PDB file with one MODEL, atoms N, CA, C and O in Angstrom:
MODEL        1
ATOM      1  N   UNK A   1       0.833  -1.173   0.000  1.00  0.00           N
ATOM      2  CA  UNK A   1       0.000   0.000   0.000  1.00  0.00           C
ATOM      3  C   UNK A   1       0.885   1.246   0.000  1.00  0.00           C
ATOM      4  O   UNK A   1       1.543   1.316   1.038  1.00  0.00           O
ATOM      5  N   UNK A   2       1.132   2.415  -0.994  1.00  0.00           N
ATOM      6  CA  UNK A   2       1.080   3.457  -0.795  1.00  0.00           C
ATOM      7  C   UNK A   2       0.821   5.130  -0.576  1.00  0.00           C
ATOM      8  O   UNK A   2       0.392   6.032  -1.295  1.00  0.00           O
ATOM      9  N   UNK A   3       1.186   5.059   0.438  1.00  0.00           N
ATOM     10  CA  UNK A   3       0.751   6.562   1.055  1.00  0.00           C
ATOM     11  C   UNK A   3       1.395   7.718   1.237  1.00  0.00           C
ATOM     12  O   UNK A   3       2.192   7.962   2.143  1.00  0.00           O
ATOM     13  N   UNK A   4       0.943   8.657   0.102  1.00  0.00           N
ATOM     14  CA  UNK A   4       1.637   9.484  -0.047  1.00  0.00           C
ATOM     15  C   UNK A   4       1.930  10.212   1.630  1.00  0.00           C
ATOM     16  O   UNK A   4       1.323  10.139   2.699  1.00  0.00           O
ATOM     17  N   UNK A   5       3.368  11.016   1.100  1.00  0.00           N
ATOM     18  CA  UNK A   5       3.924  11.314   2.743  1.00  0.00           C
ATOM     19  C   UNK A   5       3.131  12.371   3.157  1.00  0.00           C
ATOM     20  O   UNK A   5       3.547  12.565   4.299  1.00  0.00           O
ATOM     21  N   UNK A   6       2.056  13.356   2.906  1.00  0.00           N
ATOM     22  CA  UNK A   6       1.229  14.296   3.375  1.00  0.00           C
ATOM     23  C   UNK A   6       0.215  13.266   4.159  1.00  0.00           C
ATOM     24  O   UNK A   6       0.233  13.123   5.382  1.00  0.00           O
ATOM     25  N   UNK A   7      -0.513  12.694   3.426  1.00  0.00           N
ATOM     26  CA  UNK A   7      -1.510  12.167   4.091  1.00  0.00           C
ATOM     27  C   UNK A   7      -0.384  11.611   5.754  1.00  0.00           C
ATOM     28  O   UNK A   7      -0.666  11.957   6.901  1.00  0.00           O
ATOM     29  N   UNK A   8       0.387  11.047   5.502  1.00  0.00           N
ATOM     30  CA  UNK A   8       1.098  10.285   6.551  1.00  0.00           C
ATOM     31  C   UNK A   8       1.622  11.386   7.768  1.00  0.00           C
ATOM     32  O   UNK A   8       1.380  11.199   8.961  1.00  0.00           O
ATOM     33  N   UNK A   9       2.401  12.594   7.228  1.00  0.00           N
ATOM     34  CA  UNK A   9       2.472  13.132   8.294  1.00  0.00           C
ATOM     35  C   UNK A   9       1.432  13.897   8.949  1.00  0.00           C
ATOM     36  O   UNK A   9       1.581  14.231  10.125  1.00  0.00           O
ATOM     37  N   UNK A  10       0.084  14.297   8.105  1.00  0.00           N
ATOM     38  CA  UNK A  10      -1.033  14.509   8.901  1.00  0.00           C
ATOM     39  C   UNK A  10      -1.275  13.872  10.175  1.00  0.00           C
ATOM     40  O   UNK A  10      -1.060  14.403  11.264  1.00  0.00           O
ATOM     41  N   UNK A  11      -1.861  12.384   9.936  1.00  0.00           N
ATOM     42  CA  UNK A  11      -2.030  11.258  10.401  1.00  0.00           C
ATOM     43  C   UNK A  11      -1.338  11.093  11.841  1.00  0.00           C
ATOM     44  O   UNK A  11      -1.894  10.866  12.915  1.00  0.00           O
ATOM     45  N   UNK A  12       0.341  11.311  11.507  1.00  0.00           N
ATOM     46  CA  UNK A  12       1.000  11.180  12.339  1.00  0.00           C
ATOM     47  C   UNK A  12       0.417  12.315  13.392  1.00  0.00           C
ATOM     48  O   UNK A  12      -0.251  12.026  14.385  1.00  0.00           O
ATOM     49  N   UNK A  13       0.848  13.875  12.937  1.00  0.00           N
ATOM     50  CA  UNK A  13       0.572  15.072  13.382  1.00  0.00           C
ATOM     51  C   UNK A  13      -0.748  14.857  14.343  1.00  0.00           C
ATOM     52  O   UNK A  13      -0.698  14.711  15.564  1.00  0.00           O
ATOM     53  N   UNK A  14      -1.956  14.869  13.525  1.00  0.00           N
ATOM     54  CA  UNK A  14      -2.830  14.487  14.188  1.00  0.00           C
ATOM     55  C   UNK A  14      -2.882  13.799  14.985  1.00  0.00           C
ATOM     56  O   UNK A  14      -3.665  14.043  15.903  1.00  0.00           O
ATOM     57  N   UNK A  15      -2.329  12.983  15.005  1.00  0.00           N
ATOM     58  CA  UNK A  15      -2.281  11.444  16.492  1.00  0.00           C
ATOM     59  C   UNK A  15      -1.752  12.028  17.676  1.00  0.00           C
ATOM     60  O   UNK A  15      -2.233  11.973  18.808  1.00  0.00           O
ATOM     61  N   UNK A  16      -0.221  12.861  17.120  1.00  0.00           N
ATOM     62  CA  UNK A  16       0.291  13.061  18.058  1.00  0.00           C
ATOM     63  C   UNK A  16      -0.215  14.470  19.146  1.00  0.00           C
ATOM     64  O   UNK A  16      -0.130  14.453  20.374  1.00  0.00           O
ATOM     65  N   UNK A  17      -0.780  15.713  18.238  1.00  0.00           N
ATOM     66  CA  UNK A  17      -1.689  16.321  19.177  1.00  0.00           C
ATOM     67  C   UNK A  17      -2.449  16.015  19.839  1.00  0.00           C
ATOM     68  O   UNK A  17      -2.623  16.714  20.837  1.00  0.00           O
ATOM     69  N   UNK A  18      -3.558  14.455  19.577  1.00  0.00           N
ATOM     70  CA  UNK A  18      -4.517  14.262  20.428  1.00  0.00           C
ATOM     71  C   UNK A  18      -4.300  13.284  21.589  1.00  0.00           C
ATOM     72  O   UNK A  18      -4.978  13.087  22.598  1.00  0.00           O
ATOM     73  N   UNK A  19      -2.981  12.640  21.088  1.00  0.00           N
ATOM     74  CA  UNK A  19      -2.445  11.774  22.279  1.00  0.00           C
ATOM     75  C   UNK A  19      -1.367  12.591  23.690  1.00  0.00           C
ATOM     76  O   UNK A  19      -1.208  12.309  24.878  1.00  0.00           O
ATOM     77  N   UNK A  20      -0.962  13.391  23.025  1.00  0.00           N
ATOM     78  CA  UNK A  20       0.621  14.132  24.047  1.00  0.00           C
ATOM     79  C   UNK A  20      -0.106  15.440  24.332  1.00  0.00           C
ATOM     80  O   UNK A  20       0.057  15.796  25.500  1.00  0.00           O
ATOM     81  N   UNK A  21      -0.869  16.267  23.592  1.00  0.00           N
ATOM     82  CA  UNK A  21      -1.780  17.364  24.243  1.00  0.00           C
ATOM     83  C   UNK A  21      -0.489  18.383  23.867  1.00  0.00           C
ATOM     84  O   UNK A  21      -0.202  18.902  24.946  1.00  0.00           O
ATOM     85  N   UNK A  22       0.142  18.747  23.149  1.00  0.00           N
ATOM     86  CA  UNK A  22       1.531  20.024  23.510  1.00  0.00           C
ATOM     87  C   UNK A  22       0.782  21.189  23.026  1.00  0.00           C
ATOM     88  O   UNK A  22      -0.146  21.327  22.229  1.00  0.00           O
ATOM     89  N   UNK A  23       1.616  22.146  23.906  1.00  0.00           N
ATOM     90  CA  UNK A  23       0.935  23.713  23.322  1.00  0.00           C
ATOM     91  C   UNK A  23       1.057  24.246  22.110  1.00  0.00           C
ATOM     92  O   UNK A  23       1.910  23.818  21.332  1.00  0.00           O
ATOM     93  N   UNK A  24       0.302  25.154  21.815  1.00  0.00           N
ATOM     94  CA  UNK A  24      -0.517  25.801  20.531  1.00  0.00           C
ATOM     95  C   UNK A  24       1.261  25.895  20.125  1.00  0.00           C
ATOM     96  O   UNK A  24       1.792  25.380  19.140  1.00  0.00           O
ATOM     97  N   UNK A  25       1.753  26.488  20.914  1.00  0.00           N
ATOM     98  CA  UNK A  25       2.978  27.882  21.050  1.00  0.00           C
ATOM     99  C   UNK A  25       4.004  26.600  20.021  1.00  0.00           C
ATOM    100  O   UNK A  25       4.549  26.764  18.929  1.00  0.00           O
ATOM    101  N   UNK A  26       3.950  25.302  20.955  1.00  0.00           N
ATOM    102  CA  UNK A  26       5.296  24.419  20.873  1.00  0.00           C
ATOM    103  C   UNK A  26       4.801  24.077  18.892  1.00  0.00           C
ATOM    104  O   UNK A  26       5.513  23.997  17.891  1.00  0.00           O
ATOM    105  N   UNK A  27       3.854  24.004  19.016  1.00  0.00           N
ATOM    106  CA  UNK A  27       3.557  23.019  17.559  1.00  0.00           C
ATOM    107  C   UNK A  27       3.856  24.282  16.385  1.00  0.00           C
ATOM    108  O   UNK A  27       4.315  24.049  15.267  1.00  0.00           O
ATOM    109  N   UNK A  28       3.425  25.919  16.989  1.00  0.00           N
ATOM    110  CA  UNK A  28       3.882  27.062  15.772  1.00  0.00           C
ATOM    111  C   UNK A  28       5.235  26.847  15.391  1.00  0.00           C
ATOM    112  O   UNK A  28       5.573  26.343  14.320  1.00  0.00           O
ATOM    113  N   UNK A  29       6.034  27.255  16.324  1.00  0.00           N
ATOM    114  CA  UNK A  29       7.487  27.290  16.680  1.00  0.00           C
ATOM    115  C   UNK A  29       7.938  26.248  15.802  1.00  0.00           C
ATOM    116  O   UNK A  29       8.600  26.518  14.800  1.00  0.00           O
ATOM    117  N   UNK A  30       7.663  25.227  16.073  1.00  0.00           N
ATOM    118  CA  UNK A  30       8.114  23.361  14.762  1.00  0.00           C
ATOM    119  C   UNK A  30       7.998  23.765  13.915  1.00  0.00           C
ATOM    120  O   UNK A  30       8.996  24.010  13.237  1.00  0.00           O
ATOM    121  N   UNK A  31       6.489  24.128  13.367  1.00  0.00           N
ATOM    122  CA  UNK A  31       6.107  24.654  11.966  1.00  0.00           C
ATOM    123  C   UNK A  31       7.307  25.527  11.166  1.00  0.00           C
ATOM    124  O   UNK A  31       8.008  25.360  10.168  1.00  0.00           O
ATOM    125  N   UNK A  32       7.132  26.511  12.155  1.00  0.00           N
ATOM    126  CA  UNK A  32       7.689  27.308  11.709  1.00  0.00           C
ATOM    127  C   UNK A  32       9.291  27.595  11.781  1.00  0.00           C
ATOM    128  O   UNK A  32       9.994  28.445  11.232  1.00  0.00           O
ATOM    129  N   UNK A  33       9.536  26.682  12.560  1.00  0.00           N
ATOM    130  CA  UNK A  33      11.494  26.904  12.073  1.00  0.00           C
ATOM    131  C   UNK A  33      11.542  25.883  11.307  1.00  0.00           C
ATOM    132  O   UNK A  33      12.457  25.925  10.485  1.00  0.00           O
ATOM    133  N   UNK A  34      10.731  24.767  11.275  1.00  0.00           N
ATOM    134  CA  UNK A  34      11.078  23.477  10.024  1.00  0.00           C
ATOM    135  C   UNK A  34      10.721  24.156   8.482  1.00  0.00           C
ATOM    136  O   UNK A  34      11.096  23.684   7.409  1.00  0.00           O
ATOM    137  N   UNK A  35       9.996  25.241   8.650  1.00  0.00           N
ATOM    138  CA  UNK A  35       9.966  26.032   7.086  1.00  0.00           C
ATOM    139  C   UNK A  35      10.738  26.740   6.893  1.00  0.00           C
ATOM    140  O   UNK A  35      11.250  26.531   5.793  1.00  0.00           O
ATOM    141  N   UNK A  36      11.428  28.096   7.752  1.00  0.00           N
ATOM    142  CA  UNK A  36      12.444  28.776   7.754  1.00  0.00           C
ATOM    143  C   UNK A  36      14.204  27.897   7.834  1.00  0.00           C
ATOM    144  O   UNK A  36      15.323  28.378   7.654  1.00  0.00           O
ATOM    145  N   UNK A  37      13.776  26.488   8.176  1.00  0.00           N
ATOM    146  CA  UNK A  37      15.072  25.705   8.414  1.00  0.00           C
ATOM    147  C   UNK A  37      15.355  25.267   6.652  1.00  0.00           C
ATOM    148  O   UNK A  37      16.446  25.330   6.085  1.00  0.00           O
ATOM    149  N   UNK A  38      14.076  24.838   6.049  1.00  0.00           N
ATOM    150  CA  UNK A  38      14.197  24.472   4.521  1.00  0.00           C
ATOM    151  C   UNK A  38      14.527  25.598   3.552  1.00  0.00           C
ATOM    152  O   UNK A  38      15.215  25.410   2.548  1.00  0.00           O
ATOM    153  N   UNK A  39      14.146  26.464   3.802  1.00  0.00           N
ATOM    154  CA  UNK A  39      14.886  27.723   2.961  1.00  0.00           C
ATOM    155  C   UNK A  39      16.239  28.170   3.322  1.00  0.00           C
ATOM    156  O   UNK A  39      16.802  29.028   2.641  1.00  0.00           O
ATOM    157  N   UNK A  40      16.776  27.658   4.316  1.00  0.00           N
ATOM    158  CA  UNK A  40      18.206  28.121   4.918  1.00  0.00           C
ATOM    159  C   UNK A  40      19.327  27.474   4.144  1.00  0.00           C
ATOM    160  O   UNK A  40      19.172  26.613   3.277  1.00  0.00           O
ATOM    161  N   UNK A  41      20.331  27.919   4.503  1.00  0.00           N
ATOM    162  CA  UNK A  41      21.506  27.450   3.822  1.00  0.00           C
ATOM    163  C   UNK A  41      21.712  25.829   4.725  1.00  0.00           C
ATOM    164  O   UNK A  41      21.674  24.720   4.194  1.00  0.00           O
ATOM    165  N   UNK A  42      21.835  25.996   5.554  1.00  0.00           N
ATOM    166  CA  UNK A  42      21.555  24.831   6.432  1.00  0.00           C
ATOM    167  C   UNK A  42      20.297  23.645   6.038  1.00  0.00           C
ATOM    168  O   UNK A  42      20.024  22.719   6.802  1.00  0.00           O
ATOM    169  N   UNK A  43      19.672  23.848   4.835  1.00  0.00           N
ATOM    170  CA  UNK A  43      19.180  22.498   4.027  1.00  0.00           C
ATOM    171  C   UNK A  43      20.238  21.659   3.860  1.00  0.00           C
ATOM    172  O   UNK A  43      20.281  20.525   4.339  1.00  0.00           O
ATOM    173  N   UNK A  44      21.198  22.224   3.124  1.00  0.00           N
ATOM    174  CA  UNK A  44      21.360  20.990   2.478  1.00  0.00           C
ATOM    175  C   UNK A  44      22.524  20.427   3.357  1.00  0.00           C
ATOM    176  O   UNK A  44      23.105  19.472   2.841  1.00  0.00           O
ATOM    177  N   UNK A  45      22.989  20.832   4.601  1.00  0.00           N
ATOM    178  CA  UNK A  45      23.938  20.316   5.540  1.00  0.00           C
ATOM    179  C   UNK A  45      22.650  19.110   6.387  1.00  0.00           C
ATOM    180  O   UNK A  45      22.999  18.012   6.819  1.00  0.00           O
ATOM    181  N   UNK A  46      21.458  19.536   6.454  1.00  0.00           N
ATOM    182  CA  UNK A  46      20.472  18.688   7.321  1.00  0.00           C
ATOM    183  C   UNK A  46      19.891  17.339   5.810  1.00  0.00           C
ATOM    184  O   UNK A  46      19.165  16.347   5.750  1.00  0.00           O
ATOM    185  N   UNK A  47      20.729  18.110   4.886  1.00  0.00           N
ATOM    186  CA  UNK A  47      19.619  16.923   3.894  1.00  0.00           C
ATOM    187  C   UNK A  47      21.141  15.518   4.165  1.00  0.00           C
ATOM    188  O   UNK A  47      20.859  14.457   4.722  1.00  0.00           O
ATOM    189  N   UNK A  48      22.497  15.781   3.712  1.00  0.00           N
ATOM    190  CA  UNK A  48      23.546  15.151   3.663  1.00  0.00           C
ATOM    191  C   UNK A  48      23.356  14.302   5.131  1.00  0.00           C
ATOM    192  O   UNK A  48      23.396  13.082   5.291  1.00  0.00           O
ATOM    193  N   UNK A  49      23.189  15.107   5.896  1.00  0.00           N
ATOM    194  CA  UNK A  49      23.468  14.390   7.156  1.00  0.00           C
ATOM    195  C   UNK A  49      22.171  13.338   7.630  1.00  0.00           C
ATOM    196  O   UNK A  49      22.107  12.671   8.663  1.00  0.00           O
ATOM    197  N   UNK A  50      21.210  13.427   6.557  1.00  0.00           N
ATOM    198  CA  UNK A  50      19.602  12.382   7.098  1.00  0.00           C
ATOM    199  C   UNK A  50      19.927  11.488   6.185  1.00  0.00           C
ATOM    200  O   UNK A  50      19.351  10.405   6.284  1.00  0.00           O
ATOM    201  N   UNK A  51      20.941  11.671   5.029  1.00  0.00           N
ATOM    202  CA  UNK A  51      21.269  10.478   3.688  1.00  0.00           C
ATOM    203  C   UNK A  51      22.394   9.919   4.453  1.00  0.00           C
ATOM    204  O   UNK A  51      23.054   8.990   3.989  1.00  0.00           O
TER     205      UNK A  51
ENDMDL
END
């Protein structure tokens, strides 16, 4: 079966807010340095180092 990775990290996302409860604040902050982290020069040092 495959599932594309949106549906999956929803899924995940979702699970994990309704199971661990974390604040509004903690889940912006993720969002939002994991988007400002992908436009950084520091991509492609985080892409080398997950390969």
């Amino acid at each position: 079966m495959d599932v594309p990775l949106w549906i999956a990290l929803l899924v995940v996302g979702y699970l994990g807010i309704k199971l661990f409860r974390p604040p509004v604040w903690l889940i912006c902050v993720l969002l939002l340095g994991g988007y400002l982290l992908a436009d950084s020069l520091l991509a492609s040092v985080i892409d080398t180092a997950v390969k």
